[in-house]
mmCIF file of C-alpha atoms in Angstrom:
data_model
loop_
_atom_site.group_PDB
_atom_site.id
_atom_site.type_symbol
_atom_site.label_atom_id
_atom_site.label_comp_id
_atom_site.label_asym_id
_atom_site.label_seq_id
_atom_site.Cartn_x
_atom_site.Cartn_y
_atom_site.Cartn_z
ATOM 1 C CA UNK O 25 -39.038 7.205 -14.717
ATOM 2 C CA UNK O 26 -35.939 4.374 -13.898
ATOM 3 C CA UNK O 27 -34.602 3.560 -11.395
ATOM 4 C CA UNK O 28 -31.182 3.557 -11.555
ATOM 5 C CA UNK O 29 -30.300 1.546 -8.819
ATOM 6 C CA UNK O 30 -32.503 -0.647 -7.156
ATOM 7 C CA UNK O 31 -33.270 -3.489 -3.914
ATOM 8 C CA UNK O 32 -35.316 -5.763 -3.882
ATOM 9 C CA UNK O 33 -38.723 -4.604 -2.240
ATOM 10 C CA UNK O 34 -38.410 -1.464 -3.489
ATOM 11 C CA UNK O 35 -41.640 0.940 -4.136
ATOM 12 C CA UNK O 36 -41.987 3.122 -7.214
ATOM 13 C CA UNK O 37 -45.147 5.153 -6.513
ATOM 14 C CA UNK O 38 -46.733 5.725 -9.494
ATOM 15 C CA UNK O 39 -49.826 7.640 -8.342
ATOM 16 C CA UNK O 40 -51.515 7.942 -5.078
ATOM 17 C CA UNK O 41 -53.257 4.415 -5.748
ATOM 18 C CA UNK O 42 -50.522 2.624 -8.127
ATOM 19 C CA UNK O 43 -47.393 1.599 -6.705
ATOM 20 C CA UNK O 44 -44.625 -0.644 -8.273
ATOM 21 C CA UNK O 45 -42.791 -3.009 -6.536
ATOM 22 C CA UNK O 46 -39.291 -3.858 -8.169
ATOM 23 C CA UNK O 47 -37.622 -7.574 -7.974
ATOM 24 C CA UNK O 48 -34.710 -8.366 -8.891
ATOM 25 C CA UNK O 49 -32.084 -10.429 -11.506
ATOM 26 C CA UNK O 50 -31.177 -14.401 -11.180
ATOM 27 C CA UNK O 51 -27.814 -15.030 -9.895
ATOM 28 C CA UNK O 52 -27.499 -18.940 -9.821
ATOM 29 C CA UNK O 53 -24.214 -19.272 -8.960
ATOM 30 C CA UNK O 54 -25.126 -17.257 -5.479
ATOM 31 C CA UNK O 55 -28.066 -19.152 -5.158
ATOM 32 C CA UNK O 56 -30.021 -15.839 -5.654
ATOM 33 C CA UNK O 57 -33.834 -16.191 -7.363
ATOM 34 C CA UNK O 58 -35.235 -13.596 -9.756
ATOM 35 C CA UNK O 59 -38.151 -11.934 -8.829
ATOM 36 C CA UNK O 60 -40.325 -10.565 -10.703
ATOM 37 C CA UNK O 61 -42.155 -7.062 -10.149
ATOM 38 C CA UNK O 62 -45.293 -6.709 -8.712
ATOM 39 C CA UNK O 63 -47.987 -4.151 -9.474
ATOM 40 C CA UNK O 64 -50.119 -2.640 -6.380
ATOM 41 C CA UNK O 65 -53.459 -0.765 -7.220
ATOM 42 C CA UNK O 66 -56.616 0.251 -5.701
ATOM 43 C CA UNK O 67 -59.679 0.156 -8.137
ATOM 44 C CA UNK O 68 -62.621 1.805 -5.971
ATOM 45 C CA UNK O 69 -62.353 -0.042 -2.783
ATOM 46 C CA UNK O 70 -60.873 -2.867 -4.708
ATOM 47 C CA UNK O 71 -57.131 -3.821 -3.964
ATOM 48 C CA UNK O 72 -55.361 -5.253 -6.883
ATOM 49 C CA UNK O 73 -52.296 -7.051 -6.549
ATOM 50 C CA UNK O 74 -50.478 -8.105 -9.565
ATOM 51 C CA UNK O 75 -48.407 -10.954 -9.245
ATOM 52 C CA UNK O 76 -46.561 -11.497 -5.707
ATOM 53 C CA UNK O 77 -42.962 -12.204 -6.755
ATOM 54 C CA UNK O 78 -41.264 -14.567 -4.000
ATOM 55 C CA UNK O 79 -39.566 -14.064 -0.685
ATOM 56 C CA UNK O 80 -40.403 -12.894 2.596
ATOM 57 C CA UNK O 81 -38.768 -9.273 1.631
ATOM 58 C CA UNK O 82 -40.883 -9.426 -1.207
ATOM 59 C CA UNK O 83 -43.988 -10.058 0.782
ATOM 60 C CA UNK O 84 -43.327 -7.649 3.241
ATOM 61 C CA UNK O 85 -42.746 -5.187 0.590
ATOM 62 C CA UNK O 86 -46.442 -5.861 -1.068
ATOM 63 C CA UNK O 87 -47.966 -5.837 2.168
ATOM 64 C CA UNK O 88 -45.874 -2.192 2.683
ATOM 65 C CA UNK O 89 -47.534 -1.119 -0.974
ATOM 66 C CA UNK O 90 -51.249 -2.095 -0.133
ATOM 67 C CA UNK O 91 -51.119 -0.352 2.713
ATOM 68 C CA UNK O 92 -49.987 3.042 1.027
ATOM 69 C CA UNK O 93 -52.836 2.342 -1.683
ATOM 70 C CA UNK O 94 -55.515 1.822 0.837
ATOM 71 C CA UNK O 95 -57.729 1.959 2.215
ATOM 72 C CA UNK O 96 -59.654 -0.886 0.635
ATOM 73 C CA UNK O 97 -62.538 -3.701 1.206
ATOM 74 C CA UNK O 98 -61.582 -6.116 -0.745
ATOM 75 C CA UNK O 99 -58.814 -7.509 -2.931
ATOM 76 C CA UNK O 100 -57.929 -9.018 -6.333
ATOM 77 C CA UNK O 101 -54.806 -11.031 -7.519
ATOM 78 C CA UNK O 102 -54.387 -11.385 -10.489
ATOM 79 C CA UNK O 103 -51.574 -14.115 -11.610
ATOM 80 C CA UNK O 104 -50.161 -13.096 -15.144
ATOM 81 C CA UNK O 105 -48.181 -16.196 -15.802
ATOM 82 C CA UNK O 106 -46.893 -19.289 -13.933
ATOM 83 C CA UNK O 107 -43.541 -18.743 -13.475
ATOM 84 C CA UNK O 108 -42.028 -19.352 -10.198
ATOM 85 C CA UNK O 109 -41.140 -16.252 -9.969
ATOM 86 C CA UNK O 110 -44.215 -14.857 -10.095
ATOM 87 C CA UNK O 111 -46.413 -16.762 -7.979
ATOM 88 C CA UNK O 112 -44.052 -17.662 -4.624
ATOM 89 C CA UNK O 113 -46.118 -15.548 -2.603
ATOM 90 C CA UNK O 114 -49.745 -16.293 -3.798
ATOM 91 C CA UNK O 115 -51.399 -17.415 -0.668
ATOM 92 C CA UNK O 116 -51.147 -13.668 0.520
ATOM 93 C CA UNK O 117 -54.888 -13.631 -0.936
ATOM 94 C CA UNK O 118 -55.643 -15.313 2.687
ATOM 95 C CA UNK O 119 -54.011 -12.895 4.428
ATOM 96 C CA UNK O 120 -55.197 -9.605 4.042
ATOM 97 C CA UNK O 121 -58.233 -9.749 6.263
ATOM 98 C CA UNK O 122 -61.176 -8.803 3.462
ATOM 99 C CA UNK O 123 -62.989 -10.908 1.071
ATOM 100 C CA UNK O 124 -60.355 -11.501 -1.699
ATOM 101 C CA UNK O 125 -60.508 -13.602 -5.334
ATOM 102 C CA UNK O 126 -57.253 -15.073 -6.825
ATOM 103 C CA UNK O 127 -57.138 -15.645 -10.460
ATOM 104 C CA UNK O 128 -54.615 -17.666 -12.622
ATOM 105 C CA UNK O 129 -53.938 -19.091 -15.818
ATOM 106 C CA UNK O 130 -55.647 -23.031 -16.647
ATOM 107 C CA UNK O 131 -52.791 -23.223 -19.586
ATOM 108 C CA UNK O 132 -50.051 -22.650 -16.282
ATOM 109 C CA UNK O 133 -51.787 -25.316 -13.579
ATOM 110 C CA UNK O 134 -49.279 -28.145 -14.605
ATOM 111 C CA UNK O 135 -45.971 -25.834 -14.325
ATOM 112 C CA UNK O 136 -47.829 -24.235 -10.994
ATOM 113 C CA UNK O 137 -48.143 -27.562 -9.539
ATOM 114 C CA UNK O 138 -45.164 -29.277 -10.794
ATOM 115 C CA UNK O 139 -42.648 -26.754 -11.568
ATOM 116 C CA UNK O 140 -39.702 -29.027 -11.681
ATOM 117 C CA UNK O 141 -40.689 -31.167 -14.717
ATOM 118 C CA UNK O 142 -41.763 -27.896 -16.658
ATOM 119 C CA UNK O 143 -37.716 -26.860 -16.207
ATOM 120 C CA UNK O 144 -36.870 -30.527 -17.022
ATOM 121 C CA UNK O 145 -38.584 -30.133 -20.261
ATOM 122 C CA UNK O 146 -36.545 -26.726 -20.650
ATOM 123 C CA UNK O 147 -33.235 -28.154 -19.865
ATOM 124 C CA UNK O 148 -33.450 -31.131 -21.730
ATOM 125 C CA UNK O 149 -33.865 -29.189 -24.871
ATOM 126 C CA UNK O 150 -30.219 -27.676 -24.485
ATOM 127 C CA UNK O 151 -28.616 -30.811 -22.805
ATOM 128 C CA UNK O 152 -25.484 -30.689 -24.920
ATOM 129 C CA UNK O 153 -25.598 -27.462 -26.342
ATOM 130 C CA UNK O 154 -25.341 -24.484 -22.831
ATOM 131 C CA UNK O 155 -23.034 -25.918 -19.848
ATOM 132 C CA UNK O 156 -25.779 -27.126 -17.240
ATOM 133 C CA UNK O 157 -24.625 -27.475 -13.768
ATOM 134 C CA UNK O 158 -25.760 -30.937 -13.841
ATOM 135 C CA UNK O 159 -28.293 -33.317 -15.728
ATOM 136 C CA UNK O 160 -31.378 -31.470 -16.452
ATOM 137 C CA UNK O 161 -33.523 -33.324 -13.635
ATOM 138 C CA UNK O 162 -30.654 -32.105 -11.331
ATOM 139 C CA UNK O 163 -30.515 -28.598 -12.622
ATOM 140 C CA UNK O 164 -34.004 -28.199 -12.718
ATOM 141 C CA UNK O 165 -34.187 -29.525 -9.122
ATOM 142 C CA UNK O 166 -31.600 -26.734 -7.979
ATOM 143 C CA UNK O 167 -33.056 -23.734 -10.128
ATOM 144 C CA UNK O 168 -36.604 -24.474 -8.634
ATOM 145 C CA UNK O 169 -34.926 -24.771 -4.936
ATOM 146 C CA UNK O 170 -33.646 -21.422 -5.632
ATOM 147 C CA UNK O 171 -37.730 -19.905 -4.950
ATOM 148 C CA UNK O 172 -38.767 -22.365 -2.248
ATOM 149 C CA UNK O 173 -40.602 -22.071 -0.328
ATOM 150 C CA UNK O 174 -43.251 -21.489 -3.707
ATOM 151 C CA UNK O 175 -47.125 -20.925 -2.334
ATOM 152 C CA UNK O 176 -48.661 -19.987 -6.024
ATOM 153 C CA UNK O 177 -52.245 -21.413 -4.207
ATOM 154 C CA UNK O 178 -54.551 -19.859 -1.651
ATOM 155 C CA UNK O 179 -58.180 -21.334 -0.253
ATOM 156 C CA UNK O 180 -59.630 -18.841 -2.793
ATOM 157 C CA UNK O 181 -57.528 -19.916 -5.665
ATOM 158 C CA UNK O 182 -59.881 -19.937 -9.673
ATOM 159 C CA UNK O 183 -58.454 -19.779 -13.235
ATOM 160 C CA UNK O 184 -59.807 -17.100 -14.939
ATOM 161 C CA UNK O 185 -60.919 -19.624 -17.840
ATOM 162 C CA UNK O 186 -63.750 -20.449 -14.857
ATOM 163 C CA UNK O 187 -65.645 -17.213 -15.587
ATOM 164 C CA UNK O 188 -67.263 -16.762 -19.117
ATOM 165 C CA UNK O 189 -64.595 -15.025 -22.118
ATOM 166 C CA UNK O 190 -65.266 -11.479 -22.588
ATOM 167 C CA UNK O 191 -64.668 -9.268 -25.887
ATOM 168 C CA UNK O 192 -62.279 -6.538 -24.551
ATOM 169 C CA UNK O 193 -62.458 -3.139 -27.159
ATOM 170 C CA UNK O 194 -59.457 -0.610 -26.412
ATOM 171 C CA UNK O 195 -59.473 1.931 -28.932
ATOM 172 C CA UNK O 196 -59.189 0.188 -32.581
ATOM 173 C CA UNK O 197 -57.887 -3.132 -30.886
ATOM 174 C CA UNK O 198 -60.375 -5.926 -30.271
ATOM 175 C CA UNK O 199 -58.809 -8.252 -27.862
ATOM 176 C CA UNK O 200 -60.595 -11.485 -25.451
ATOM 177 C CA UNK O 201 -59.767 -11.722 -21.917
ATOM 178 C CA UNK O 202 -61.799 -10.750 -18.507
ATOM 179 C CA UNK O 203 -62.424 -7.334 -16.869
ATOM 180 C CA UNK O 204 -62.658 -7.041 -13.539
ATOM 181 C CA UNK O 205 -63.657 -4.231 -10.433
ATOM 182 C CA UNK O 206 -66.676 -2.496 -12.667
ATOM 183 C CA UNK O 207 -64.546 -2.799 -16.191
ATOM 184 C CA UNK O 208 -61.656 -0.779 -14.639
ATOM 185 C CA UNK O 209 -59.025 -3.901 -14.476
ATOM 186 C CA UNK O 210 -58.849 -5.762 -17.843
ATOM 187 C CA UNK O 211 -56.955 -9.305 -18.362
ATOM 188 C CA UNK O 212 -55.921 -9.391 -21.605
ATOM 189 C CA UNK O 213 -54.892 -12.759 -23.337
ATOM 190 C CA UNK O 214 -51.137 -12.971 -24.589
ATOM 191 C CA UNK O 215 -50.069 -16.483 -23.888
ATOM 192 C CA UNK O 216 -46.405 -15.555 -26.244
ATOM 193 C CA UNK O 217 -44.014 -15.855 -23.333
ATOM 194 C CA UNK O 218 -45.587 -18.963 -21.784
ATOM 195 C CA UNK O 219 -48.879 -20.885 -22.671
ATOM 196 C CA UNK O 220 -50.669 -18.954 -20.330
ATOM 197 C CA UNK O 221 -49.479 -15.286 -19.945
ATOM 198 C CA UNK O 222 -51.769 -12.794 -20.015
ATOM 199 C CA UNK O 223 -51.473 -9.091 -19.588
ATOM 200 C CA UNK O 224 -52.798 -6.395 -17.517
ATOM 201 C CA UNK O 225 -55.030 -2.621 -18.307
ATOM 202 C CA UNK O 226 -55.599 -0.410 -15.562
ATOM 203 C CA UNK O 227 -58.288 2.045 -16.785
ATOM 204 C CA UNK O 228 -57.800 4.161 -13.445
ATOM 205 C CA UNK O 229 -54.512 5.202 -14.160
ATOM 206 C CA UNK O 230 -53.121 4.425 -17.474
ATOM 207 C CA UNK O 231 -51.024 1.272 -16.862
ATOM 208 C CA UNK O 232 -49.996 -1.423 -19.202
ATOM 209 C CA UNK O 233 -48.188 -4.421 -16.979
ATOM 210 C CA UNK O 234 -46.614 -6.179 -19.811
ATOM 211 C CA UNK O 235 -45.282 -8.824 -17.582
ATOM 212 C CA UNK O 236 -43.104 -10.942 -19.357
ATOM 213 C CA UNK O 237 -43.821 -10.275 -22.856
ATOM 214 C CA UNK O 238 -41.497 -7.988 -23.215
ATOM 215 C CA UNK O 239 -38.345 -10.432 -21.713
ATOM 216 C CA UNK O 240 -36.453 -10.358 -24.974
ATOM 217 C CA UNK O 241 -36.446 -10.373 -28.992
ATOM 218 C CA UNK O 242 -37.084 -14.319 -28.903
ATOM 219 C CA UNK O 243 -38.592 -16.415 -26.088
ATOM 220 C CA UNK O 244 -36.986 -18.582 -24.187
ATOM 221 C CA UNK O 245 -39.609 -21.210 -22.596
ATOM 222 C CA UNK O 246 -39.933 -24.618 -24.130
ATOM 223 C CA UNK O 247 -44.025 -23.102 -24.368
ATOM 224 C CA UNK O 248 -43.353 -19.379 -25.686
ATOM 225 C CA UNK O 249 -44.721 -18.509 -28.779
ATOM 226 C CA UNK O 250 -42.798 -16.179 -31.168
ATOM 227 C CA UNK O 251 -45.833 -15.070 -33.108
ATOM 228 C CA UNK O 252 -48.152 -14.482 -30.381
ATOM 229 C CA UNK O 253 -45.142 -12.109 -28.778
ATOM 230 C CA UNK O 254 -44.565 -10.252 -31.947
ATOM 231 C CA UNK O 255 -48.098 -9.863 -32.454
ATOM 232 C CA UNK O 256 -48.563 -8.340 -28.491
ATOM 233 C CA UNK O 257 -45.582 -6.425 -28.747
ATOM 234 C CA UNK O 258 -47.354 -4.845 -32.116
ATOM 235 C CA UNK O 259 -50.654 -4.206 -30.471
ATOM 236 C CA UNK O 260 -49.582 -2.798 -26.981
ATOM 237 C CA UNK O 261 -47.750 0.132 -29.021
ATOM 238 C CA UNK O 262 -50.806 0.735 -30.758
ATOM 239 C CA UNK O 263 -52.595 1.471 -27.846
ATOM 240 C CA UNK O 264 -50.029 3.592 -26.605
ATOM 241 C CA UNK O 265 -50.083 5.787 -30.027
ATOM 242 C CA UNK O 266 -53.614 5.794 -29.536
ATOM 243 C CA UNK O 267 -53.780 7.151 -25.712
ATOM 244 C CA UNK O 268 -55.371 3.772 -23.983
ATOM 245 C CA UNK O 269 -52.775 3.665 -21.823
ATOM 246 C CA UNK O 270 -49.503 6.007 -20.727
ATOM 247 C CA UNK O 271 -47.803 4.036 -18.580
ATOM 248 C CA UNK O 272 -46.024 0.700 -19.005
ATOM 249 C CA UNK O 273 -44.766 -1.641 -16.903
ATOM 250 C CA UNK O 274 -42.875 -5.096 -17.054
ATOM 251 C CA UNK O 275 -41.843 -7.902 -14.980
ATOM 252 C CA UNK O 276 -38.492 -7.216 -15.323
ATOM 253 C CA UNK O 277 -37.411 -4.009 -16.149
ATOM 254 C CA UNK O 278 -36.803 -2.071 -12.810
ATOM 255 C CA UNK O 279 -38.516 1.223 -14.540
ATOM 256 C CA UNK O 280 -42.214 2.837 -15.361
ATOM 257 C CA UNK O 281 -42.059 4.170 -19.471
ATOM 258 C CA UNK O 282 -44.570 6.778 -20.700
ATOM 259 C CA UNK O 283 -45.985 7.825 -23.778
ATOM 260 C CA UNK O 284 -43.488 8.250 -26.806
ATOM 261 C CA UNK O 285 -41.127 5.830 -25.252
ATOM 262 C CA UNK O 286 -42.751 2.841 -24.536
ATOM 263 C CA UNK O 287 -43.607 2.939 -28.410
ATOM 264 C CA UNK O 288 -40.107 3.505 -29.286
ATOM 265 C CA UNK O 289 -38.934 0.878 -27.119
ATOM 266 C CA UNK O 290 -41.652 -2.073 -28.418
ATOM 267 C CA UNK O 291 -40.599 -0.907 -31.622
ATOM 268 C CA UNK O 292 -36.807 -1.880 -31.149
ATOM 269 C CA UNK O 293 -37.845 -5.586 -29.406
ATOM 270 C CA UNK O 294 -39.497 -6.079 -33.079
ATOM 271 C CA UNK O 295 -36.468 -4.993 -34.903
ATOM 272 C CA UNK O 296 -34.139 -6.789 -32.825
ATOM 273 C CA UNK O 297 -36.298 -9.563 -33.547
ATOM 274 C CA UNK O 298 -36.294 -9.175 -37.503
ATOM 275 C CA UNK O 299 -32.782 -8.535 -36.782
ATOM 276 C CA UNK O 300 -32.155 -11.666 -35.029
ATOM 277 C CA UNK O 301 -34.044 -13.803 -37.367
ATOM 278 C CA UNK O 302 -31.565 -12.337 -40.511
ATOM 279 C CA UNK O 303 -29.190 -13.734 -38.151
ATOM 280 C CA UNK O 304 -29.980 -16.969 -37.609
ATOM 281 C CA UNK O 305 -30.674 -17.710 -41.323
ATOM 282 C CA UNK O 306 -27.024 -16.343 -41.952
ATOM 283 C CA UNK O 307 -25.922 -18.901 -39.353
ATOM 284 C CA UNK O 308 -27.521 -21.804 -40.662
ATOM 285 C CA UNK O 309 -25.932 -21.388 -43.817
ATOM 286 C CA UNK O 310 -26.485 -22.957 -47.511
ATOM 287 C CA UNK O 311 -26.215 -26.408 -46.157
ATOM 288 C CA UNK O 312 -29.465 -25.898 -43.411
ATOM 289 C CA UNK O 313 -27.559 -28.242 -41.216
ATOM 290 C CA UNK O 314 -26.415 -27.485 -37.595
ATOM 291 C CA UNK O 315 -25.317 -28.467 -34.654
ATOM 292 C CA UNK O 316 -27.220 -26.480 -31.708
ATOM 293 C CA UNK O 317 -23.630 -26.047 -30.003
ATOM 294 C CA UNK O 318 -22.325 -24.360 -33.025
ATOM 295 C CA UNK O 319 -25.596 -22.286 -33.845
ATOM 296 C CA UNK O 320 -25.926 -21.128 -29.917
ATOM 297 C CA UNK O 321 -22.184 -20.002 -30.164
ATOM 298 C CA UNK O 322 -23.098 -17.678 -33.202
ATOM 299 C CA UNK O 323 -26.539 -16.553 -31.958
ATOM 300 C CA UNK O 324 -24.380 -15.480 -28.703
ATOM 301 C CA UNK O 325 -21.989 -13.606 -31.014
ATOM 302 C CA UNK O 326 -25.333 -12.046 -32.869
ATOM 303 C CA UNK O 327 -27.110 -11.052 -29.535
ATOM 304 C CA UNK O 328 -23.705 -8.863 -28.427
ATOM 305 C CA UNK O 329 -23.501 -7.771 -31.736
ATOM 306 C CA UNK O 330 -26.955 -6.391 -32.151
ATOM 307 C CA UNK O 331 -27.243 -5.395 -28.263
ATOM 308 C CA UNK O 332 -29.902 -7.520 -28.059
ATOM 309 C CA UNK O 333 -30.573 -8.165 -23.815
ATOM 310 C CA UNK O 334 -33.483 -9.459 -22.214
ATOM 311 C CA UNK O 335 -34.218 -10.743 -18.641
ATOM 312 C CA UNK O 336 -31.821 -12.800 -16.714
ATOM 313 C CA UNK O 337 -29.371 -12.832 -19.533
ATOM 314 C CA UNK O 338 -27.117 -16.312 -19.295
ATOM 315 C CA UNK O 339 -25.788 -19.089 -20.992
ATOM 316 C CA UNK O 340 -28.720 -21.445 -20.289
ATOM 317 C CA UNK O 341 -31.547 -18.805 -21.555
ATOM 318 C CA UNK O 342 -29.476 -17.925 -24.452
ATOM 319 C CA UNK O 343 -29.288 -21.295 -25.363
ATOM 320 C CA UNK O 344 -33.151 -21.586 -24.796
ATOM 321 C CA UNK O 345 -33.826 -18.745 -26.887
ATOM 322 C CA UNK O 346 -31.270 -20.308 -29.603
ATOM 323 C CA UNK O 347 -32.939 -23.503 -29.873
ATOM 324 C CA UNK O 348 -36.006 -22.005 -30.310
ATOM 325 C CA UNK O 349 -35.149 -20.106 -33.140
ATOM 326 C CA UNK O 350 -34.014 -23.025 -34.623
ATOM 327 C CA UNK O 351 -37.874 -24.077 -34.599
ATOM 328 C CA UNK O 352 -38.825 -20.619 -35.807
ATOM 329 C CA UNK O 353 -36.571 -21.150 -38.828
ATOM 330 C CA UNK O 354 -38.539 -24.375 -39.717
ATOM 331 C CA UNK O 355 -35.393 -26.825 -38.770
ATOM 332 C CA UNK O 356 -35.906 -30.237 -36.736
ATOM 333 C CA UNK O 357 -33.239 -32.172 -34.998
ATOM 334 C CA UNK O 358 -32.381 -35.291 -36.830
ATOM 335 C CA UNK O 359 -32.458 -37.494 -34.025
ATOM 336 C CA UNK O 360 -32.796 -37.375 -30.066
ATOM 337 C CA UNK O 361 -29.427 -37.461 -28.764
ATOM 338 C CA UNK O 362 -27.619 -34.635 -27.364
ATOM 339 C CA UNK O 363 -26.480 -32.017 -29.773
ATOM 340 C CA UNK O 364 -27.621 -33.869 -32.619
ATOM 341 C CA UNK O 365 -28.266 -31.759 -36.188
ATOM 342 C CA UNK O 366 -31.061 -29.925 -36.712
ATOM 343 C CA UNK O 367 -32.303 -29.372 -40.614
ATOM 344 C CA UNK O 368 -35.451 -29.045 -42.931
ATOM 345 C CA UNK O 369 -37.115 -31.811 -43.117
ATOM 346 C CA UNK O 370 -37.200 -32.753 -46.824
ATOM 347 C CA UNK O 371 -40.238 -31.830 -49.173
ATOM 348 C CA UNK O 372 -42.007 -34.560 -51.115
ATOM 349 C CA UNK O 373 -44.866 -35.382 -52.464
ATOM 350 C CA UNK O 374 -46.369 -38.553 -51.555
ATOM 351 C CA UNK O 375 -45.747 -40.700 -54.118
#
């Protein structure tokens, strides 16, 4: 079911225990964050919260959400990636009143603690190529001031790397990760979209929470990992054809799929993908040397061409997401400076 148009805050009820709560887009120039959606769930007397977005609507709205799950004894959250906005509002853990455990990503501490320099890192891999409002210590200053104030810490705060690596079985799919709540929450390693995503099974009532995973055809981050999207993308429609779960859900995509149509749509992310990757090899030509600028302003054409979207859609993430598959093609810049030429390195045997 979509929703066709949307506030922040607002609840899709899923069942009487599952609720959705829907963010909403980044709008720099207004100095609006993204936020990303949040899934509520009670597991027994277990309250599961799913990533708390950012804002004080936002938190109100979660707060609104566990209280039309309840009642409940205890409570779960359950960080699926570091992003900012994901995590503004994790100190909620110390606020509901009942024993609670907070669990996030080790690969995600340094951009969780520091989020700044993770963006620098971003930015200055398209200095040159996307207008930036500013240098990329600058922009990344004023894109992480957008979610302030971030609390992605609480007193009960753990990675889930602290707790021993289980073997996770759903339906022909092997997968490692943690279960949680008697088996019925699972925490499924993805680590595509960022070095430490993960994603989300709830046995109880069918969900997938894809998170970000599903953000585009190619990711953007200066961490994501192509293959290991691809690959999740892949396996999550399995387990759809194969009944493990009926519902999906994203961090992104103001909407709950079912069924036939979530494996439709994770089938057109991979061809847009394939699609995109034709592309790019068109782009680069017979030459294999490019400018970034001159790539990006092709892969732009490509993405409108193909009606390929994706979250937050921009010139800065496009850019990202160009440069990246740049990498994914096997092409290296030639030197550091701005905008300088990426090609293949040559191929010799040592002598």
């Amino acid at each position: 079911m979509a929703a066709s148009k949307t506030a922040l805050g607002d609840l899709i009820g899923i069942d009487d225990r599952t609720v959705l709560v829907l963010g909403q887009g980044l709008d720099v120039e207004h100095g609006q964050p993204d936020v990303a959606n949040a899934l509520v769930h009670r597991a027994g007397d277990t309250l599961v919260l799913i990533d708390t977005g950012v804002t004080a609507v936002f938190r109100a709205a979660l707060r609104e959400a566990a209280d039309r799950v309840g009642p409940w004894s205890r409570a779960l959250v359950l960080t699926t990636h570091g992003h900012p906005d994901h995590v503004g509002n994790n100190d909620l853990a110390d606020e509901l009143g009942v024993p609670a455990e907070h669990y996030v990503p080790a690969p995600d501490l340094d951009q969780m603690l520091d989020p700044a320099s993770y963006w620098v890192r971003s930015f200055e891999r398209i200095a040159g190529v996307a207008p930036l409002p500013g240098p990329p210590a600058l922009t990344s200053s004023k894109i992480v001031s957008l979610f302030e104030p971030l609390r992605p810490f609480g007193a009960t705060t753990r990675t889930y790397e602290e707790r021993p690596l289980e073997r996770i079985r759903l339906g022909s799919l092997r997968f490692t990760g943690w279960t949680f709540a008697d088996g019925a929450v699972r925490v499924i390693r993805s680590q595509g979209h960022c070095a430490g995503h993960v994603i989300v099974h709830l046995g109880d009532c069918g969900v997938l929470h894809l998170s970000d995973e599903g953000n585009g055809a190619c990711g953007a981050m200066a961490d994501a990992d192509q293959l290991k999207i691809q690959t999740v993308l892949g396996a999550v429609a399995r387990l759809f054809e194969e009944g493990e779960a009926s519902l999906l859900t994203d961090g992104h995509t103001f909407a709950v799929r079912r069924g036939a149509e979530v494996v439709s749509y994770l089938d057109g992310l991979l061809e847009q993908a394939t699609a995109l990757q034709q592309a790019a090899l068109g782009l680069t030509g017979e030459s294999d040397r490019i400018r970034p600028s001159a790539f990006t302003t092709g892969y732009t054409e490509s993405l409108t061409e193909l009606g390929v979207g994706g979250a937050n859609p921009n010139a800065m993430f496009t850019a990202m997401m160009a440069v990246n598959q740049l990498s994914e093609l096997g092409l290296r810049p030639q030197s550091g400076d701005a905008d300088a030429p990426w090609s293949r390195p040559a191929l010799q045997n040592p002598a």
